[in-house]
PDB file of C-alpha atoms in Angstrom:
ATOM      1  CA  UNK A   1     152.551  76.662  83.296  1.00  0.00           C
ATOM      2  CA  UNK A   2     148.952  77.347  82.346  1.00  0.00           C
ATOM      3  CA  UNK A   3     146.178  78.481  84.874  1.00  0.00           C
ATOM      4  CA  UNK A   4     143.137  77.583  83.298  1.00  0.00           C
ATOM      5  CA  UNK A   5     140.366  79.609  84.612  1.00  0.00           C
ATOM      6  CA  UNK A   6     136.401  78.455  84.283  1.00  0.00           C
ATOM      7  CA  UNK A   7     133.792  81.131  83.025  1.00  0.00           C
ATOM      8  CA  UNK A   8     132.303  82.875  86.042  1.00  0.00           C
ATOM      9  CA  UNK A   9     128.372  82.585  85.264  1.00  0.00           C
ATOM     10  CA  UNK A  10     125.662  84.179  87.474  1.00  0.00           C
ATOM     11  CA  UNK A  11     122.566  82.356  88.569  1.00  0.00           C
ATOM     12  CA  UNK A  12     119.341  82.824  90.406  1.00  0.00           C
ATOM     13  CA  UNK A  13     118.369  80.451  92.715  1.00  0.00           C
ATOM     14  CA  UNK A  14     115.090  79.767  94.334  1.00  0.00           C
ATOM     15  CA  UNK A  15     114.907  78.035  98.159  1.00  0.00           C
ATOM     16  CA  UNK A  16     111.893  77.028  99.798  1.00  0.00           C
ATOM     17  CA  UNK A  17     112.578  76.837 103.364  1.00  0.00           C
ATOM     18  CA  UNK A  18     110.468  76.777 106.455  1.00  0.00           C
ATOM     19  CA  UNK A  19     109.865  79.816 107.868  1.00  0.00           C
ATOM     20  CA  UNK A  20     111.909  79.643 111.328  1.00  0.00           C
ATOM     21  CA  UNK A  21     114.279  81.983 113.113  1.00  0.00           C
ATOM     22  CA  UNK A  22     117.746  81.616 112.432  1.00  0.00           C
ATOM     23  CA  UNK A  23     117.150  79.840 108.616  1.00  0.00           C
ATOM     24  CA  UNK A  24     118.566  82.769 106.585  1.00  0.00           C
ATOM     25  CA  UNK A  25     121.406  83.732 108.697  1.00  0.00           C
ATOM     26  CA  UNK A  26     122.518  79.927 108.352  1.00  0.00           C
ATOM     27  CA  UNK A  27     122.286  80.186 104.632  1.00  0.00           C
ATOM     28  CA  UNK A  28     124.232  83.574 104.432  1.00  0.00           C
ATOM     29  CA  UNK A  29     126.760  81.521 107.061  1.00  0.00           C
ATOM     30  CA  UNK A  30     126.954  78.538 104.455  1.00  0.00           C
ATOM     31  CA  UNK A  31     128.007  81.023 102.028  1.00  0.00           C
ATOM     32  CA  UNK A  32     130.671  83.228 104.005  1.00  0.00           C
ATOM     33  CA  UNK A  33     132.035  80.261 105.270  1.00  0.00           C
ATOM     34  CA  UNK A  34     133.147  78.636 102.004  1.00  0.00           C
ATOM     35  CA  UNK A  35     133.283  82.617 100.446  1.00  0.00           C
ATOM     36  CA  UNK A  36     130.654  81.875  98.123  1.00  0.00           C
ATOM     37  CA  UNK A  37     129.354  85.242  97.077  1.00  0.00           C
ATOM     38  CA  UNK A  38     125.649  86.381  97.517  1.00  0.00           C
ATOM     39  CA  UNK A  39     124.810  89.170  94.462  1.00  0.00           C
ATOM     40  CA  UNK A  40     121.236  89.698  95.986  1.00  0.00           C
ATOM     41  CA  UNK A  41     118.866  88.191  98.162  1.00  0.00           C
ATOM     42  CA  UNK A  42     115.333  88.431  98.982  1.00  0.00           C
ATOM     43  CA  UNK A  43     113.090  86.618 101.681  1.00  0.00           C
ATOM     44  CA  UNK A  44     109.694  86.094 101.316  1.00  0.00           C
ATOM     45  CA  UNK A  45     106.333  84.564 103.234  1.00  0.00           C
ATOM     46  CA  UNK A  46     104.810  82.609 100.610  1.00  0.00           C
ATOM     47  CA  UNK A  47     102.412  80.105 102.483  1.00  0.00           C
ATOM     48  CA  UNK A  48      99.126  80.847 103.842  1.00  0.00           C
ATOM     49  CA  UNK A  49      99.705  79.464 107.030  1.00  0.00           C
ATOM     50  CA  UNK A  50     103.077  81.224 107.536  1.00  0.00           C
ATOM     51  CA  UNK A  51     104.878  78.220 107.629  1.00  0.00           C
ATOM     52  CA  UNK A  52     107.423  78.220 104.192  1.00  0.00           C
ATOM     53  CA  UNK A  53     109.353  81.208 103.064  1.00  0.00           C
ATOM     54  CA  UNK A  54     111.313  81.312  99.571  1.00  0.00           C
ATOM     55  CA  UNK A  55     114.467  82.849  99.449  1.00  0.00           C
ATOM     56  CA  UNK A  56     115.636  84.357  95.813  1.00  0.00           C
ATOM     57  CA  UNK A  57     119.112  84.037  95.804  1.00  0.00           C
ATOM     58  CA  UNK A  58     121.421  85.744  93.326  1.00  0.00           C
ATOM     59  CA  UNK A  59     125.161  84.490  93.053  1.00  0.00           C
ATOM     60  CA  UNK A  60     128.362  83.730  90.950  1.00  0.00           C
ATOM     61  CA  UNK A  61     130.659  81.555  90.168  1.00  0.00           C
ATOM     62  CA  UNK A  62     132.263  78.705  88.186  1.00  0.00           C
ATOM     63  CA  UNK A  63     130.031  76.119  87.392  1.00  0.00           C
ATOM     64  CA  UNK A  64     131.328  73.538  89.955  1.00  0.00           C
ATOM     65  CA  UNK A  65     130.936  76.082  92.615  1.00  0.00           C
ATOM     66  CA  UNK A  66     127.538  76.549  91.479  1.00  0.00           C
ATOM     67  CA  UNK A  67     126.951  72.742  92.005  1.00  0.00           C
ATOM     68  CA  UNK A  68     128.532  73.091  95.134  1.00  0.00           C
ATOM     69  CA  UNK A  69     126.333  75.567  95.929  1.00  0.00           C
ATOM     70  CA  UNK A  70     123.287  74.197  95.296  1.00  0.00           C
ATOM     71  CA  UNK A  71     124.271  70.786  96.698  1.00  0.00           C
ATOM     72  CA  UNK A  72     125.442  72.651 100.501  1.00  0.00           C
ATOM     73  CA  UNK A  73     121.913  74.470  99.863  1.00  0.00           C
ATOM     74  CA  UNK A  74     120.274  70.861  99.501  1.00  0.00           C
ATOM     75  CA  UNK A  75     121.611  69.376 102.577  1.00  0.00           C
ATOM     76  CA  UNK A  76     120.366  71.837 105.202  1.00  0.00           C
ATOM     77  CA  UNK A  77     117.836  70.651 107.247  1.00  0.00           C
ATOM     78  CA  UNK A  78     114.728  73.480 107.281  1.00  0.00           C
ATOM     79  CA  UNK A  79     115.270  73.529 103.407  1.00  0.00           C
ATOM     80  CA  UNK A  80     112.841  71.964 101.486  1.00  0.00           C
ATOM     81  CA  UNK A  81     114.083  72.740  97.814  1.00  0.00           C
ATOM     82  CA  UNK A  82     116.765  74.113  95.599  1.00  0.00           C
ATOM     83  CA  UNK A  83     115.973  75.138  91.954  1.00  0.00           C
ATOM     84  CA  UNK A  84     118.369  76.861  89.582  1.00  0.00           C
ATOM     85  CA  UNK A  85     116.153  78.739  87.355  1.00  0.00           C
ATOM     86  CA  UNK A  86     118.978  79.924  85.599  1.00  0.00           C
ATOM     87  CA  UNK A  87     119.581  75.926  84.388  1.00  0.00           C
ATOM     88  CA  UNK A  88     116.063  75.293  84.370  1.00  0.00           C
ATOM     89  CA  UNK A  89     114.565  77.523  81.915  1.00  0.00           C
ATOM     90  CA  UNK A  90     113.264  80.256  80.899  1.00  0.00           C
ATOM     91  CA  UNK A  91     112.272  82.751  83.666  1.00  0.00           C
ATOM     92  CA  UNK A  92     111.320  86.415  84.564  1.00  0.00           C
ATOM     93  CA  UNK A  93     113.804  88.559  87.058  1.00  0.00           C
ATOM     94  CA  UNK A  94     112.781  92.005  88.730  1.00  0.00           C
ATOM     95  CA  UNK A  95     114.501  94.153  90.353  1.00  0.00           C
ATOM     96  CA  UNK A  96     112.942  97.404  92.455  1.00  0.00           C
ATOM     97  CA  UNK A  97     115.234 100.437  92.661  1.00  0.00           C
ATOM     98  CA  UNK A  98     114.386 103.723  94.768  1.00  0.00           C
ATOM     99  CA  UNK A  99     116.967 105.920  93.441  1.00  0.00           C
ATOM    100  CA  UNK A 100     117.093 109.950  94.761  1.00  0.00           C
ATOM    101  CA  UNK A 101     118.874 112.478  92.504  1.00  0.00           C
ATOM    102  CA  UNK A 102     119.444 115.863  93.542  1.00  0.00           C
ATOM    103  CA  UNK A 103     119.937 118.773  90.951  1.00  0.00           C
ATOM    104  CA  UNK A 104     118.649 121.965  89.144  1.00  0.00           C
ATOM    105  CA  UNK A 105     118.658 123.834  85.697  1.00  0.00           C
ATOM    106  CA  UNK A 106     119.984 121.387  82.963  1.00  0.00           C
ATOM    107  CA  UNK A 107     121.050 118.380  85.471  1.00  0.00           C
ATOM    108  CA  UNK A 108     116.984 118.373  86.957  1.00  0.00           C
ATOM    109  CA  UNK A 109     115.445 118.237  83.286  1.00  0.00           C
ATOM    110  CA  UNK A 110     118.233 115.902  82.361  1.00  0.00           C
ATOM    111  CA  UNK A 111     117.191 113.579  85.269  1.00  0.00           C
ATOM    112  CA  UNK A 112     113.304 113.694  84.326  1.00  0.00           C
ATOM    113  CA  UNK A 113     113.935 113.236  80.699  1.00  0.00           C
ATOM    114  CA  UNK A 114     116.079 109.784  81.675  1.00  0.00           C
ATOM    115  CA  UNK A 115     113.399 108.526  84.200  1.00  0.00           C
ATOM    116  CA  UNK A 116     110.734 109.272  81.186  1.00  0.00           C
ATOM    117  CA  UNK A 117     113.192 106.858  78.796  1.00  0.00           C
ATOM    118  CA  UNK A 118     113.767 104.011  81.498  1.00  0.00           C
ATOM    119  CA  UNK A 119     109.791 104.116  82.430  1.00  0.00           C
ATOM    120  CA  UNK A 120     111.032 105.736  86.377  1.00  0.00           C
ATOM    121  CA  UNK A 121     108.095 106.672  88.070  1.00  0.00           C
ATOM    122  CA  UNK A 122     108.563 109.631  90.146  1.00  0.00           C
ATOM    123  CA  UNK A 123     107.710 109.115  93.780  1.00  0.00           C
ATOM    124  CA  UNK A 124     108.280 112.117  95.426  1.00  0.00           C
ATOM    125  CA  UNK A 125     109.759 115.517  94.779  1.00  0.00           C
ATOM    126  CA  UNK A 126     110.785 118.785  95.537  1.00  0.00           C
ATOM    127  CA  UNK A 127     112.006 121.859  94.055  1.00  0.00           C
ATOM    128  CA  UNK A 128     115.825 120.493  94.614  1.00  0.00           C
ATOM    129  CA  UNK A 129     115.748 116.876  94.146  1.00  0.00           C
ATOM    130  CA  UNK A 130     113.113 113.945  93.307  1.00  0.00           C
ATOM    131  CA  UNK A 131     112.972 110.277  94.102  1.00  0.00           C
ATOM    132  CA  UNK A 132     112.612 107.357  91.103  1.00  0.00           C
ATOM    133  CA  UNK A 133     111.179 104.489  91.175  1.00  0.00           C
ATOM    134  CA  UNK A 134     112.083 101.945  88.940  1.00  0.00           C
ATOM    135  CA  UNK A 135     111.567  98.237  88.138  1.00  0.00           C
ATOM    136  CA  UNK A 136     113.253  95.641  85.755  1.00  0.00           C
ATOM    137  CA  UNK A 137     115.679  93.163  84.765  1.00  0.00           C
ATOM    138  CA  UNK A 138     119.075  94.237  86.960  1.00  0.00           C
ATOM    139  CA  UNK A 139     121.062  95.084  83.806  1.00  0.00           C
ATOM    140  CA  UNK A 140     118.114  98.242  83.321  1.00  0.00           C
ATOM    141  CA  UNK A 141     118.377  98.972  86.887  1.00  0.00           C
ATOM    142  CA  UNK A 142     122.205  99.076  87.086  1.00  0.00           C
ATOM    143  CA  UNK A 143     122.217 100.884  83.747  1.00  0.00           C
ATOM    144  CA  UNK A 144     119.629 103.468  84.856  1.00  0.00           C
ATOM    145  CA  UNK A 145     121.560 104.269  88.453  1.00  0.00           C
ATOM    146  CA  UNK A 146     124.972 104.922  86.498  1.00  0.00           C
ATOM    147  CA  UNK A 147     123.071 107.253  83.973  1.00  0.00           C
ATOM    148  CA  UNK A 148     121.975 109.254  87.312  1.00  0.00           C
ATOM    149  CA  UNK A 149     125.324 109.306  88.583  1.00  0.00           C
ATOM    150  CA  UNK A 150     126.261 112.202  85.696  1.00  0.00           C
ATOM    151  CA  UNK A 151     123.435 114.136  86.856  1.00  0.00           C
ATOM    152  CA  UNK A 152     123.307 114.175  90.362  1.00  0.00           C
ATOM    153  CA  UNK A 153     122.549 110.745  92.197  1.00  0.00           C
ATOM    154  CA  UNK A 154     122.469 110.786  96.071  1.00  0.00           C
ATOM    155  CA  UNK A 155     121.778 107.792  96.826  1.00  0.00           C
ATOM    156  CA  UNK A 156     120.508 104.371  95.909  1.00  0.00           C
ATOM    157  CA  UNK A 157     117.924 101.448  97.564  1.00  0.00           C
ATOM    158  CA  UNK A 158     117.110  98.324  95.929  1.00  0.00           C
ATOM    159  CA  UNK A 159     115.425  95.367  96.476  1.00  0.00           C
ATOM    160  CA  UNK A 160     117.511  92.814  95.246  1.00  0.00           C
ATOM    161  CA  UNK A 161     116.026  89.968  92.234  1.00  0.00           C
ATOM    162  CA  UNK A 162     112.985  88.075  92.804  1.00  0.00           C
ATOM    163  CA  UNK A 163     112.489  85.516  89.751  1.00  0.00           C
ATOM    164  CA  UNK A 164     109.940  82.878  88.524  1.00  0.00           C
ATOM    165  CA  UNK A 165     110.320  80.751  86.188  1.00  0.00           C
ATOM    166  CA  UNK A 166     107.757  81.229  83.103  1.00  0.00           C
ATOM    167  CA  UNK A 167     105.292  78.164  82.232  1.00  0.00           C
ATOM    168  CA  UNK A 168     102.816  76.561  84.685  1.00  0.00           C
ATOM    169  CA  UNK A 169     104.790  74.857  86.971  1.00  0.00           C
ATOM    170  CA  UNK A 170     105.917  76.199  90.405  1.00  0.00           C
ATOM    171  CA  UNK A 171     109.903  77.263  90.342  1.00  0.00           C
TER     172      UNK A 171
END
């Protein structure tokens, strides 16, 4: 007997929605419910008169699921559009990381000489630890946080991907 397994692929998806109470804890319901997984999400006012919100969603799967997905996404009622940007083009994804490292001697100008390489800015500091902050594609921002880990991370916040797709149409 062969299981045949289908590729897990990630993609980004971008949902405009109205802007109401209760819309993004029915979309994070839609997914627990049918244990779709959410990577990263972000929520964010995008109308001048307050009334639409897009939501930058970040998940995985097999590429039925994704359909499936997208399709559930479709069908709820405050949501006004689904768009796959990872199927429909080319597009730009950032991540913002606020990542605190504590250490001294070798591990401190260790720390500062990594931030310098990944473009880090530091935020604040003090004579034991400093805070980064650093933006970029996920894969920098993962990459950068495990580097830190060697030298003395403390503790992590990100924002999660927000994405657009390139070109001069709305996605």
């Amino acid at each position: 007997m062969h299981i045949h397994e289908e590729a897990v692929e990630r993609h980004v998806l971008a949902v405009l929605v109205d802007n109401e109470a209760g819309i993004l804890a029915r979309i994070a319901g839609m997914f627990t419910a049918r244990g779709y997984n959410i990577e990263s999400l972000t929520v964010a006012d995008i109308s001048e008169d307050h009334a639409i919100s897009r939501i930058t969603i970040a998940t995985n799967g097999p590429p039925h699921v994704i359909e499936q997905i997208i399709a559930q996404l479709d069908r709820l009622v405050p949501v006004h559009s689904v768009r796959d940007l990872t199927e429909s083009g080319p597009h730009v994804q950032r991540e913002l990381a606020l990542v605190k490292v504590a250490g001294k001697g070798e591990n401190r100008i260790e720390a500062m000489r990594l931030a310098d390489a990944y473009r880090a800015r530091i935020v604040d500091a003090s004579t034991e630890s400093f805070i980064f902050e650093i933006t970029g594609a996920p894969e920098k921002i993962e990459t950068f946080v495990t580097l830190m880990r060697e030298v003395g991370l403390v503790e992590v916040g990100r924002t999660g991907v927000v994405a657009v797709s390139r070109g001069p149409n709305a996605g």
